[in-house]
mmCIF file of C-alpha atoms in Angstrom:
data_model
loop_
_atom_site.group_PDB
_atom_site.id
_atom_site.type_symbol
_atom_site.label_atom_id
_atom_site.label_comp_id
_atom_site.label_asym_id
_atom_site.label_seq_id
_atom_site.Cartn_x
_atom_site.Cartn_y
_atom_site.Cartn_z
ATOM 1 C CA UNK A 324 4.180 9.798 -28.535
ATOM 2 C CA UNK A 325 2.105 7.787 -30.633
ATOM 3 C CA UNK A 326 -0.691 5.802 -30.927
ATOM 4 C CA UNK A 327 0.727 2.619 -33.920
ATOM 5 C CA UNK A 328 -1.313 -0.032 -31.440
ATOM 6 C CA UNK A 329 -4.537 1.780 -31.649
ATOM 7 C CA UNK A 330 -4.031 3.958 -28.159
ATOM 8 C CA UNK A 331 -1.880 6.430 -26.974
ATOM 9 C CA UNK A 332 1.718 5.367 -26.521
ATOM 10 C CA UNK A 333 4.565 7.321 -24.986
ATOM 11 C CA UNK A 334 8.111 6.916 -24.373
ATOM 12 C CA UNK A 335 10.883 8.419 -22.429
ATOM 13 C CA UNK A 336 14.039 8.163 -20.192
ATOM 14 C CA UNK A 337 14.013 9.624 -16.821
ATOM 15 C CA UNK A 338 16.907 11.478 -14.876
ATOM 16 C CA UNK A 339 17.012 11.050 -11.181
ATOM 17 C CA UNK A 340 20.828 12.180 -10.540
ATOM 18 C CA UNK A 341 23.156 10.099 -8.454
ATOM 19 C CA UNK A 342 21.135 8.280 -5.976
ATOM 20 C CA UNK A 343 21.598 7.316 -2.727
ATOM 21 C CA UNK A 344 20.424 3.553 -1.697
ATOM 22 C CA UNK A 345 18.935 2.569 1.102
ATOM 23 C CA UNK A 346 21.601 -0.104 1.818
ATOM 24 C CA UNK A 347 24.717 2.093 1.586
ATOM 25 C CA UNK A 348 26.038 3.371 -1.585
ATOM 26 C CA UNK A 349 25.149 5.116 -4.666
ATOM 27 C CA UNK A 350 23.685 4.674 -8.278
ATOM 28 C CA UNK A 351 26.158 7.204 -10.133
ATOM 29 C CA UNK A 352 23.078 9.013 -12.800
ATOM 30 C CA UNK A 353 20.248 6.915 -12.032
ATOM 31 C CA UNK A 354 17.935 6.598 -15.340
ATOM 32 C CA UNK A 355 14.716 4.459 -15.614
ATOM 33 C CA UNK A 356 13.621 4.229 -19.641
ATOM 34 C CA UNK A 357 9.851 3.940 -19.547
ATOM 35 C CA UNK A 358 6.847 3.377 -21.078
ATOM 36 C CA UNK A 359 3.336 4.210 -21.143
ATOM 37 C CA UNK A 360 -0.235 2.340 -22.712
ATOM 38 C CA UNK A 361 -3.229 4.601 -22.549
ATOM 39 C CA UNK A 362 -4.422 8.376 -21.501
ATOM 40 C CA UNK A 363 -4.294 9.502 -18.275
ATOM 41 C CA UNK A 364 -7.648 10.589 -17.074
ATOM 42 C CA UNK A 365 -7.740 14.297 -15.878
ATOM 43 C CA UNK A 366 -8.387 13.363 -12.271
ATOM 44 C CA UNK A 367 -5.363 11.286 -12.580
ATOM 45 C CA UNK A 368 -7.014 8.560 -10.870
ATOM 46 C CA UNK A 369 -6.431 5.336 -12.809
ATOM 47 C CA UNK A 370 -2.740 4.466 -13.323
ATOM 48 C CA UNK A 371 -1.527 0.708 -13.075
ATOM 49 C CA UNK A 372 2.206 1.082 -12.337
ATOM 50 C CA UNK A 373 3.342 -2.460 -14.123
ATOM 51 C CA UNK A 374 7.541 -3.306 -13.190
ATOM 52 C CA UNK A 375 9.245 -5.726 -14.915
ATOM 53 C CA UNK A 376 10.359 -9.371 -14.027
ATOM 54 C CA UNK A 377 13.782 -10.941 -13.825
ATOM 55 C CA UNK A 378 15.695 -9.843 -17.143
ATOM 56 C CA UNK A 379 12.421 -8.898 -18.369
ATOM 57 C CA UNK A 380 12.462 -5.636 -20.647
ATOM 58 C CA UNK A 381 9.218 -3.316 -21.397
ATOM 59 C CA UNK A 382 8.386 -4.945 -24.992
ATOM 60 C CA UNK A 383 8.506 -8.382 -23.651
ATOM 61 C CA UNK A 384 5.823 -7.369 -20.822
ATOM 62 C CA UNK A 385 3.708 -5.626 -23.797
ATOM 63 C CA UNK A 386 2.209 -8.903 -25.038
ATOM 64 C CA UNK A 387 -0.346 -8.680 -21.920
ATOM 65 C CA UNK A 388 -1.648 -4.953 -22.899
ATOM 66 C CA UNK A 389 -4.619 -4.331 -24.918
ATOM 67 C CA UNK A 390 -8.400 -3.134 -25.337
ATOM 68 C CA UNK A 391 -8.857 -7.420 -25.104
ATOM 69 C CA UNK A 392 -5.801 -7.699 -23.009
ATOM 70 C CA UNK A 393 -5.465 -8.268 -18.914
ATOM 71 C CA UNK A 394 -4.322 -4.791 -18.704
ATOM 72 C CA UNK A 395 -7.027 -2.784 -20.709
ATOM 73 C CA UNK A 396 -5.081 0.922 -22.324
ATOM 74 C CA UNK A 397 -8.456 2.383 -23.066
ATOM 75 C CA UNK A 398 -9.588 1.773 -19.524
ATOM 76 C CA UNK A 399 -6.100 2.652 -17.462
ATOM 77 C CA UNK A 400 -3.002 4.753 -17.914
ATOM 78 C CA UNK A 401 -0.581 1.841 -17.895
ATOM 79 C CA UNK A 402 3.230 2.951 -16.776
ATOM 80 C CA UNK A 403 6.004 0.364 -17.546
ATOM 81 C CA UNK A 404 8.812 1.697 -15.173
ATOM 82 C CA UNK A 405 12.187 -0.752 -16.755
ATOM 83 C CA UNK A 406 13.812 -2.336 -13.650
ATOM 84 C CA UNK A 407 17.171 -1.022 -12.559
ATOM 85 C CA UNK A 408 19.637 -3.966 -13.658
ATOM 86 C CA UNK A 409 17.786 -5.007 -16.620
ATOM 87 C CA UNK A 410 19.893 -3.710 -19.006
ATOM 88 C CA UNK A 411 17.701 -0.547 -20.365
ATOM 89 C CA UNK A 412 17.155 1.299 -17.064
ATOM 90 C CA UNK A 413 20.649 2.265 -15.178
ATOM 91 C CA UNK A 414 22.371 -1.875 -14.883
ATOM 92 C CA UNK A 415 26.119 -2.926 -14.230
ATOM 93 C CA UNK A 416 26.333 -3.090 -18.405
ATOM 94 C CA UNK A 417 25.847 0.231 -18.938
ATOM 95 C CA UNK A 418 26.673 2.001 -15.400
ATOM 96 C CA UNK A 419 30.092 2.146 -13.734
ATOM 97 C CA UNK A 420 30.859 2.003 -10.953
ATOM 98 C CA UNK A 421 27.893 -0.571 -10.122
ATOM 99 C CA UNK A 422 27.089 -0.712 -6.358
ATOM 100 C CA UNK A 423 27.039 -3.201 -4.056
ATOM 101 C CA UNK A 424 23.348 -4.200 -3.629
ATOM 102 C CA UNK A 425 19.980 -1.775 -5.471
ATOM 103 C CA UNK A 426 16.970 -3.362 -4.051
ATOM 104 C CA UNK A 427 13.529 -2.921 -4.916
ATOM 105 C CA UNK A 428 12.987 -0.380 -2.254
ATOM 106 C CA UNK A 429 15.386 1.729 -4.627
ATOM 107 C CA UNK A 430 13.296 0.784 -7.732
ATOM 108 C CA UNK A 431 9.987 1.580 -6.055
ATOM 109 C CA UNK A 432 11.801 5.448 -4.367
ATOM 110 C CA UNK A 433 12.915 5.847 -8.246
ATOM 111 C CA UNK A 434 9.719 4.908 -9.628
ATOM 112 C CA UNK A 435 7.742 6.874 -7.021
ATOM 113 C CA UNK A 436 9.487 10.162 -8.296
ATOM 114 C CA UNK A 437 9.023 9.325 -12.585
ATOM 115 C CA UNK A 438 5.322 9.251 -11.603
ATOM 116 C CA UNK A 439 5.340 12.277 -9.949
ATOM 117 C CA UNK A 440 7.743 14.391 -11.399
ATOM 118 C CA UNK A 441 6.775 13.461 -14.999
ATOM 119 C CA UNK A 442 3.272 12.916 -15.085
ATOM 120 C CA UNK A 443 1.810 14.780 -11.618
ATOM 121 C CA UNK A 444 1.025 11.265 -10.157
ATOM 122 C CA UNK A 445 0.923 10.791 -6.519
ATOM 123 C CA UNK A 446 -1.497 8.063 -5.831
ATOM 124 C CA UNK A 447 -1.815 4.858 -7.506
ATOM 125 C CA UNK A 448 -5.365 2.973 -8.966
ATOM 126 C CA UNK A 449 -2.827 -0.632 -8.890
ATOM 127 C CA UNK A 450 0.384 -2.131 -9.277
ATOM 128 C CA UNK A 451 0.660 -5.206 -11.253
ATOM 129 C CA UNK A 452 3.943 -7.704 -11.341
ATOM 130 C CA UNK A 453 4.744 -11.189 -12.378
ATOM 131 C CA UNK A 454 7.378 -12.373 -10.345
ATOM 132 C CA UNK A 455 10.021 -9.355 -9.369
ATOM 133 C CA UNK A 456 7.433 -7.128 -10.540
ATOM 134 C CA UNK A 457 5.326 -8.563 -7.906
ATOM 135 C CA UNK A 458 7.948 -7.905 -5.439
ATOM 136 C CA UNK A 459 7.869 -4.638 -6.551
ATOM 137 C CA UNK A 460 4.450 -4.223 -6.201
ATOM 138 C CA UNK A 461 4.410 -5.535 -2.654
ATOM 139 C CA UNK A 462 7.289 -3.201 -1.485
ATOM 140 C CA UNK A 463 4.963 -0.456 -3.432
ATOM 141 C CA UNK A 464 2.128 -1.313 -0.839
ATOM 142 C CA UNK A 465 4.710 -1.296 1.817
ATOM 143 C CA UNK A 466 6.624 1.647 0.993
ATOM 144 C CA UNK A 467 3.853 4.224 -0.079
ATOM 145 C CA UNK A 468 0.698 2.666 1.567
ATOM 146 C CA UNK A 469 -1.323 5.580 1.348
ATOM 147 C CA UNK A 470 -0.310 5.983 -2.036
ATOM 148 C CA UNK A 471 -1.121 2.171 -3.250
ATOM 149 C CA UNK A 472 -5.077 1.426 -3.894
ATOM 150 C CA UNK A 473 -4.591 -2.263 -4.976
ATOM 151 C CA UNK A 474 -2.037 -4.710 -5.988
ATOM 152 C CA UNK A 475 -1.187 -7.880 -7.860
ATOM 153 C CA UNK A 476 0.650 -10.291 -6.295
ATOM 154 C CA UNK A 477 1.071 -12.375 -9.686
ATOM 155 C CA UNK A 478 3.968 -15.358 -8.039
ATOM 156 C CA UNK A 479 5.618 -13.167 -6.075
ATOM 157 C CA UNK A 480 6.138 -13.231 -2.573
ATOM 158 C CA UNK A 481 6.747 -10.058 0.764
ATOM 159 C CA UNK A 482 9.818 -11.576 1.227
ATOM 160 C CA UNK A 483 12.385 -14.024 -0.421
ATOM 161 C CA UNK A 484 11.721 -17.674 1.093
ATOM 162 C CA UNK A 485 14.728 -19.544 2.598
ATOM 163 C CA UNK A 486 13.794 -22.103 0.090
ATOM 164 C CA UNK A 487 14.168 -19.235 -3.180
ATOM 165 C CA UNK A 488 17.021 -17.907 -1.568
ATOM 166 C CA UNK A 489 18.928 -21.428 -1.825
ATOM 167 C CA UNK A 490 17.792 -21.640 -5.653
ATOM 168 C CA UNK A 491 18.967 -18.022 -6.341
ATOM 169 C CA UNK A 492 22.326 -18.777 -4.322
ATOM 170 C CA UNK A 493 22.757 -21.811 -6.305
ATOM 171 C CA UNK A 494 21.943 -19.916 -9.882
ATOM 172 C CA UNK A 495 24.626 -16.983 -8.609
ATOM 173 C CA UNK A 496 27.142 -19.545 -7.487
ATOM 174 C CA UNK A 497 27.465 -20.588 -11.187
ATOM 175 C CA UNK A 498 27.772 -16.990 -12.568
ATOM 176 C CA UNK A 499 30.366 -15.991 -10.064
ATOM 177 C CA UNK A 500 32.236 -19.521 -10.813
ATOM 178 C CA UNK A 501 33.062 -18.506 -14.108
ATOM 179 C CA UNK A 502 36.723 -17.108 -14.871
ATOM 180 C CA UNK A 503 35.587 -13.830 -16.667
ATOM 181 C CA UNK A 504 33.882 -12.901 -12.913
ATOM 182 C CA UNK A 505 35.775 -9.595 -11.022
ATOM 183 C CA UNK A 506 34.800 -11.287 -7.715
ATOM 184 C CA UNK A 507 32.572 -8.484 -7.407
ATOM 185 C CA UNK A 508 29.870 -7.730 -9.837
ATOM 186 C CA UNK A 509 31.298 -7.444 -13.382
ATOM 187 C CA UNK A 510 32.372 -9.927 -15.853
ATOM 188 C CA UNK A 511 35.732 -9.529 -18.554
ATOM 189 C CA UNK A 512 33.729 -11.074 -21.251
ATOM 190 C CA UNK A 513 30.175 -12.784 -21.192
ATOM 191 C CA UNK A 514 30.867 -15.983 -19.358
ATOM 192 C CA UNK A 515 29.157 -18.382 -22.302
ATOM 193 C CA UNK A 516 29.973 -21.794 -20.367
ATOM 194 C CA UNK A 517 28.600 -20.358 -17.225
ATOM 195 C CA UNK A 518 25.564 -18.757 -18.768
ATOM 196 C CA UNK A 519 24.588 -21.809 -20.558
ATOM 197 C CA UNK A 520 24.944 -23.797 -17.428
ATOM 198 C CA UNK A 521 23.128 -20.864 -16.249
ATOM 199 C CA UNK A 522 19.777 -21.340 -18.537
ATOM 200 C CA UNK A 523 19.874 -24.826 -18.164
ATOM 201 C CA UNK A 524 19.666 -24.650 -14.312
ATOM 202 C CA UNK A 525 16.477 -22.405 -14.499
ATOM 203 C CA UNK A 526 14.697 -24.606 -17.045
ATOM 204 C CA UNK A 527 14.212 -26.902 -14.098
ATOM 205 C CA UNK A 528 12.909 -24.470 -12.180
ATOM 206 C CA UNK A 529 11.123 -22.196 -13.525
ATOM 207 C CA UNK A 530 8.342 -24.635 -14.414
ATOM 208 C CA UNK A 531 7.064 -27.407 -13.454
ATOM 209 C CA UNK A 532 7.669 -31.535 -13.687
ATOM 210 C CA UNK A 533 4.209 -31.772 -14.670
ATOM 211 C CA UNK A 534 4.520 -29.936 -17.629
ATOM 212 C CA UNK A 535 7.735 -31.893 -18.854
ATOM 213 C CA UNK A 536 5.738 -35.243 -17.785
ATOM 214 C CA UNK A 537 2.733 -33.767 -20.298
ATOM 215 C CA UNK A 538 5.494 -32.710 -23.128
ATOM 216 C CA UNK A 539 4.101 -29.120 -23.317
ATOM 217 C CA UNK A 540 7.827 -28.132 -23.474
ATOM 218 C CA UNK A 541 7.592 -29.800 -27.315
ATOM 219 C CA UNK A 542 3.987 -29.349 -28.045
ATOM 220 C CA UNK A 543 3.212 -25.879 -26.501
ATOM 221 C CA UNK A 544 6.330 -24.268 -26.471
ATOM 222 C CA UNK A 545 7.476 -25.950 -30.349
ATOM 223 C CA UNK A 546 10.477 -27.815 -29.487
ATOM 224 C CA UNK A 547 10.874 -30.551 -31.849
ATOM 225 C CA UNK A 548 13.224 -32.038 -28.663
ATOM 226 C CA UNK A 549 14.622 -31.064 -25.696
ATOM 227 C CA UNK A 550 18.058 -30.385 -26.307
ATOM 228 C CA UNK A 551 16.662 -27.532 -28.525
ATOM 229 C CA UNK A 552 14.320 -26.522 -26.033
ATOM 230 C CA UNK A 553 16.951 -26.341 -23.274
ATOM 231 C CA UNK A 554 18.978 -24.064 -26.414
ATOM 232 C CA UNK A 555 16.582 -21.959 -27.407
ATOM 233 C CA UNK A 556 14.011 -21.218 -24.626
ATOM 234 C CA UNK A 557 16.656 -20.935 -22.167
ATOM 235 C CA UNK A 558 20.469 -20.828 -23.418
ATOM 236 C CA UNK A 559 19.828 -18.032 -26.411
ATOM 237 C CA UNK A 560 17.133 -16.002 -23.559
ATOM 238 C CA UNK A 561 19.837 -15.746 -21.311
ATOM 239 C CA UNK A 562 22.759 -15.334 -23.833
ATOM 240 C CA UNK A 563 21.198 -12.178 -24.824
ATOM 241 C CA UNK A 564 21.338 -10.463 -21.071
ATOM 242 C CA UNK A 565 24.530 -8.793 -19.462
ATOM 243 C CA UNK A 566 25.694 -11.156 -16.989
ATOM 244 C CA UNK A 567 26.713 -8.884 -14.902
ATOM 245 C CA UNK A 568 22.734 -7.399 -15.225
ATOM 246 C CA UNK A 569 21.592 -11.094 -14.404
ATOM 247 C CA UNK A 570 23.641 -11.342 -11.447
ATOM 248 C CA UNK A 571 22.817 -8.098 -10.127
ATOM 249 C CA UNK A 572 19.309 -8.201 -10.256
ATOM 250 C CA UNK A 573 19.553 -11.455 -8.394
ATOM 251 C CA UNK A 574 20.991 -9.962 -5.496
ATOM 252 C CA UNK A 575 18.037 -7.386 -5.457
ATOM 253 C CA UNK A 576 15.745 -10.699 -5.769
ATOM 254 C CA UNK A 577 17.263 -12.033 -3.302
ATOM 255 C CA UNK A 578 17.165 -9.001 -0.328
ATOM 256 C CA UNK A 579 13.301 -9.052 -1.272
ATOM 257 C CA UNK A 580 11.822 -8.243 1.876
ATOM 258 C CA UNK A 581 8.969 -5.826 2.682
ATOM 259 C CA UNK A 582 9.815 -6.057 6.441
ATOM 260 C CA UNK A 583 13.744 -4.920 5.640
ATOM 261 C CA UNK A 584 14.923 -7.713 7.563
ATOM 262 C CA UNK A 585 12.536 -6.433 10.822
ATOM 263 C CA UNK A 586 9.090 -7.931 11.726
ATOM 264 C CA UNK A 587 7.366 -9.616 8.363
ATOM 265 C CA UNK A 588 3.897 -9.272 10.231
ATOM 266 C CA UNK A 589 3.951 -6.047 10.819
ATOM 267 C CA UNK A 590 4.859 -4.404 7.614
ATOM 268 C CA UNK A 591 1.911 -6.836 6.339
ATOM 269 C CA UNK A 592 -0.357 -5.097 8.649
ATOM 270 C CA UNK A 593 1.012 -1.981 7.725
ATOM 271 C CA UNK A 594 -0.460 -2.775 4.020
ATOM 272 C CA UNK A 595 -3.666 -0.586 3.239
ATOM 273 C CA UNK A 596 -4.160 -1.991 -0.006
ATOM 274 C CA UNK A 597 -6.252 -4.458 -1.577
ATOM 275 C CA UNK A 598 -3.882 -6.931 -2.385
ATOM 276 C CA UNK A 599 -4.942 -10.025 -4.916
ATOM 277 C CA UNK A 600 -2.250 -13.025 -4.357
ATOM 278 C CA UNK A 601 -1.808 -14.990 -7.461
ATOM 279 C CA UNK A 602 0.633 -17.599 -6.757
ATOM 280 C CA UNK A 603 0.898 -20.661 -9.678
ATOM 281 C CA UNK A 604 -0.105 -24.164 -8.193
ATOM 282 C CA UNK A 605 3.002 -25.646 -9.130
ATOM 283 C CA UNK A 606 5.647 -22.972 -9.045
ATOM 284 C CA UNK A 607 8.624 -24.220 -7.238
ATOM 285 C CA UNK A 608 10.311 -21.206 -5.224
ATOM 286 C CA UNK A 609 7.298 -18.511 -5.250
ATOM 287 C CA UNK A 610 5.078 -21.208 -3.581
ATOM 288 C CA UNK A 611 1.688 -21.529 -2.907
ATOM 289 C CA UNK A 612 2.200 -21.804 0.614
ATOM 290 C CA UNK A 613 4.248 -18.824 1.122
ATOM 291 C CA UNK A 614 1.362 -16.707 0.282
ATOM 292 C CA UNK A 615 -1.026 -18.657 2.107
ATOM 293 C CA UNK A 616 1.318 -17.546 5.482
ATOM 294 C CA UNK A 617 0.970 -13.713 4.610
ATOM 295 C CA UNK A 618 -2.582 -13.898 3.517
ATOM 296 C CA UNK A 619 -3.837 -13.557 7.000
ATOM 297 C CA UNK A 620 -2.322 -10.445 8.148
ATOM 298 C CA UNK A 621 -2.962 -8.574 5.314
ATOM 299 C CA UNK A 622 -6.198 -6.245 5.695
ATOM 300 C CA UNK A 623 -7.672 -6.504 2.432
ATOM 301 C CA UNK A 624 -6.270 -9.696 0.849
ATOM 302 C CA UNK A 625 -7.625 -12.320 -1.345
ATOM 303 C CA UNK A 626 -5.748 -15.248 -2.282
ATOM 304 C CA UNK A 627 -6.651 -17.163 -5.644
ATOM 305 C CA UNK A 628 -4.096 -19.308 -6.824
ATOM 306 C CA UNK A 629 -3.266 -19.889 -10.763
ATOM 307 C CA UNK A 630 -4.835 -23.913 -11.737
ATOM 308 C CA UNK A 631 -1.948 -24.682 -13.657
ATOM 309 C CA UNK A 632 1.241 -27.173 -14.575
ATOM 310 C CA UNK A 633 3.487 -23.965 -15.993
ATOM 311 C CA UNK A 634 4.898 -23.726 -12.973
ATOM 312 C CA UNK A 635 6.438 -19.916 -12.070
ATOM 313 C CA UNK A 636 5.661 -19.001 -16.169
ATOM 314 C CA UNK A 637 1.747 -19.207 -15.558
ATOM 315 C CA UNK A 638 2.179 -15.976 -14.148
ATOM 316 C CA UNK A 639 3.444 -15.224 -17.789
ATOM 317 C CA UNK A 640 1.291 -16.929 -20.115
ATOM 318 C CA UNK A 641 2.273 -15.736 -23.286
ATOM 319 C CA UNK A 642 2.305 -18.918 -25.074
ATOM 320 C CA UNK A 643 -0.613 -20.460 -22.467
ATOM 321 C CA UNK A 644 -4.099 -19.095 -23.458
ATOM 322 C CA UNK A 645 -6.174 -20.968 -20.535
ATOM 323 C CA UNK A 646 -3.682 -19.531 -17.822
ATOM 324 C CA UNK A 647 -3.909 -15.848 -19.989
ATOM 325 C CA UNK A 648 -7.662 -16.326 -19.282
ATOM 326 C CA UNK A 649 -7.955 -16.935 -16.060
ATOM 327 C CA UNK A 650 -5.282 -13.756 -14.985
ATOM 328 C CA UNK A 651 -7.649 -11.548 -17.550
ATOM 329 C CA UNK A 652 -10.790 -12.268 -15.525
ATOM 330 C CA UNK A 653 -9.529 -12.234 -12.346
ATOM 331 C CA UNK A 654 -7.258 -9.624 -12.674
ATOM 332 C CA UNK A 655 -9.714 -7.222 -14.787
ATOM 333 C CA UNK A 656 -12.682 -7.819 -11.371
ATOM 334 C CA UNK A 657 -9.994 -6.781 -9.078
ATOM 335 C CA UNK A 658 -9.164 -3.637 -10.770
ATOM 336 C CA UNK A 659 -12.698 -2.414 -11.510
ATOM 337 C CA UNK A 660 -13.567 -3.679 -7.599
#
């Protein structure tokens, strides 16, 4: 424990044993690494469970905590709960033998227990995610929904589109195509061909044509071109994940679904929570739309999309300080609501 930011800061790793998932199979010594921003109050009434994004890691979600921040660590006990497959909690680069699918009802059951079996916690002030954070944070409401006050929805979606599912099939297709795949879920040797294919593939999607038509990938983002861009932002990101971790957490991405393959309607009807949908304008495969067609059956749901050309990323606006402003103010309202 420390406090080097100016607030309390702990770390730890947390043992759940082998664990059983819900869709057949088992995680062989199941370990989240976590951390935590902030104090928790003695009623233990106001933790913000925050789960990380596709190959995201704790420090790279950090950037978004602060006193000034969207996520204020004088205000809230803020738990960072590392995603199973992202290469610090239990993934296919550091676990053997890696099962078939782990889904984020298995990273929601795992970080249900850290909560409560390290710091007492059995009901939740908010989850916040960006992307498969807020998938977790949807299949928190749906999971625990007496234990869930709020969430943010921050371009995610109750279940995987048909339309995301054909871009994350496409995106695996290309890691399994490589010749250092097992034809099952671990690789001989990073695949570099296939993960630079790989990164270039997602710089297409994961924002928008508008921003390339305005250049913000050179001005904004300090490419001098976009060969380096492409290298850089995207190549070098991905070069420095597992692929075998990328692929994996795909699959879980892909089996999103709150429902569990049953009725969609229901289990949004089964929410309790306040739930805040913050879908990006002009993110291509968490869309507008597909939150507009949950929206409705939710109790207590408000839908305020993000005015922006960053595409999926203005969910994550590190290097975007109008987008970052907009999230702060809408998301610090909703938590003090």
């Amino acid at each position: 424990m420390g406090d080097a930011m100016g607030w309390p800061v702990q770390e730890g790793v947390f043992a759940l044993g082998d664990m059983a998932l819900r869709k057949g199979g088992t995680l062989p010594g199941a370990r989240i690494v976590w951390r935590a921003h902030g104090t928790l109050s003695p009623a233990r009434d106001n933790v913000v469970v925050h789960p990380t994004s596709y190959g995201g890691q704790h420090p790279e979600l950090e950037w978004l905590i602060g006193p000034d921040g969207i996520l204020d660590p004088t205000r809230w006990f803020i738990v960072i709960p590392n995603m199973f497959g992202n290469g610090l909690s239990s993934s296919p680069s550091n676990t053997a033998p890696w099962p078939a699918l782990v889904t984020a009802w298995d990273n929601v059951a795992a970080q249900r227990r850290l909560l409560a079996e390290v710091f007492g916690v059995e009901r939740i002030h908010a989850v916040y995610g960006w992307s498969m954070g807020a998938q977790q944070a949807y299949h928190w409401a749906a999971a625990c929904p007496d234990a869930v006050q709020r969430i943010v929805v921050n371009c995610g979606s109750a279940r995987t589109s048909v339309h995301n599912r054909v871009f994350l099939k496409g995106m695996m297709a290309v890691l399994e195509a490589a010749p250092e795949y097992d034809g099952a879920a671990l690789f001989s040797a990073q695949p570099a061909a296939a993960l630079r294919a790989f990164g270039r593939l997602y710089a297409g999607w994961a924002l928008s044509q508008d921003l390339y038509r305005e250049g913000l990938h050179l001005t904004a983002l300090k490419a001098p071109d976009l060969d380096t861009f492409l290298r850089t932002d995207w190549e070098e990101r991905f070069a420095r994940r597992a692929a075998a971790d990328l692929l994996a957490q795909m699959r879980c991405w892909e089996a999103g679904d709150i429902a569990d393959g049953g009725d969609l309607t229901a289990a949004l009807r089964g929410i309790v929570a306040r739930v805040l949908l913050m879908p990006s304008e002009t993110d291509l495969y968490f869309r507008v739309a597909d939150n507009a067609a949950e929206l409705p059956h939710l109790r207590h749901g408000r839908l305020v999309p993000i005015p922006s050309i960053w595409g999926h990323r203005a969910g994550n606006p590190v290097a975007n300080p109008a987008d970052a402003a907009f999230l702060r103010r809408e998301v610090r309202a909703f938590l003090e609501a």
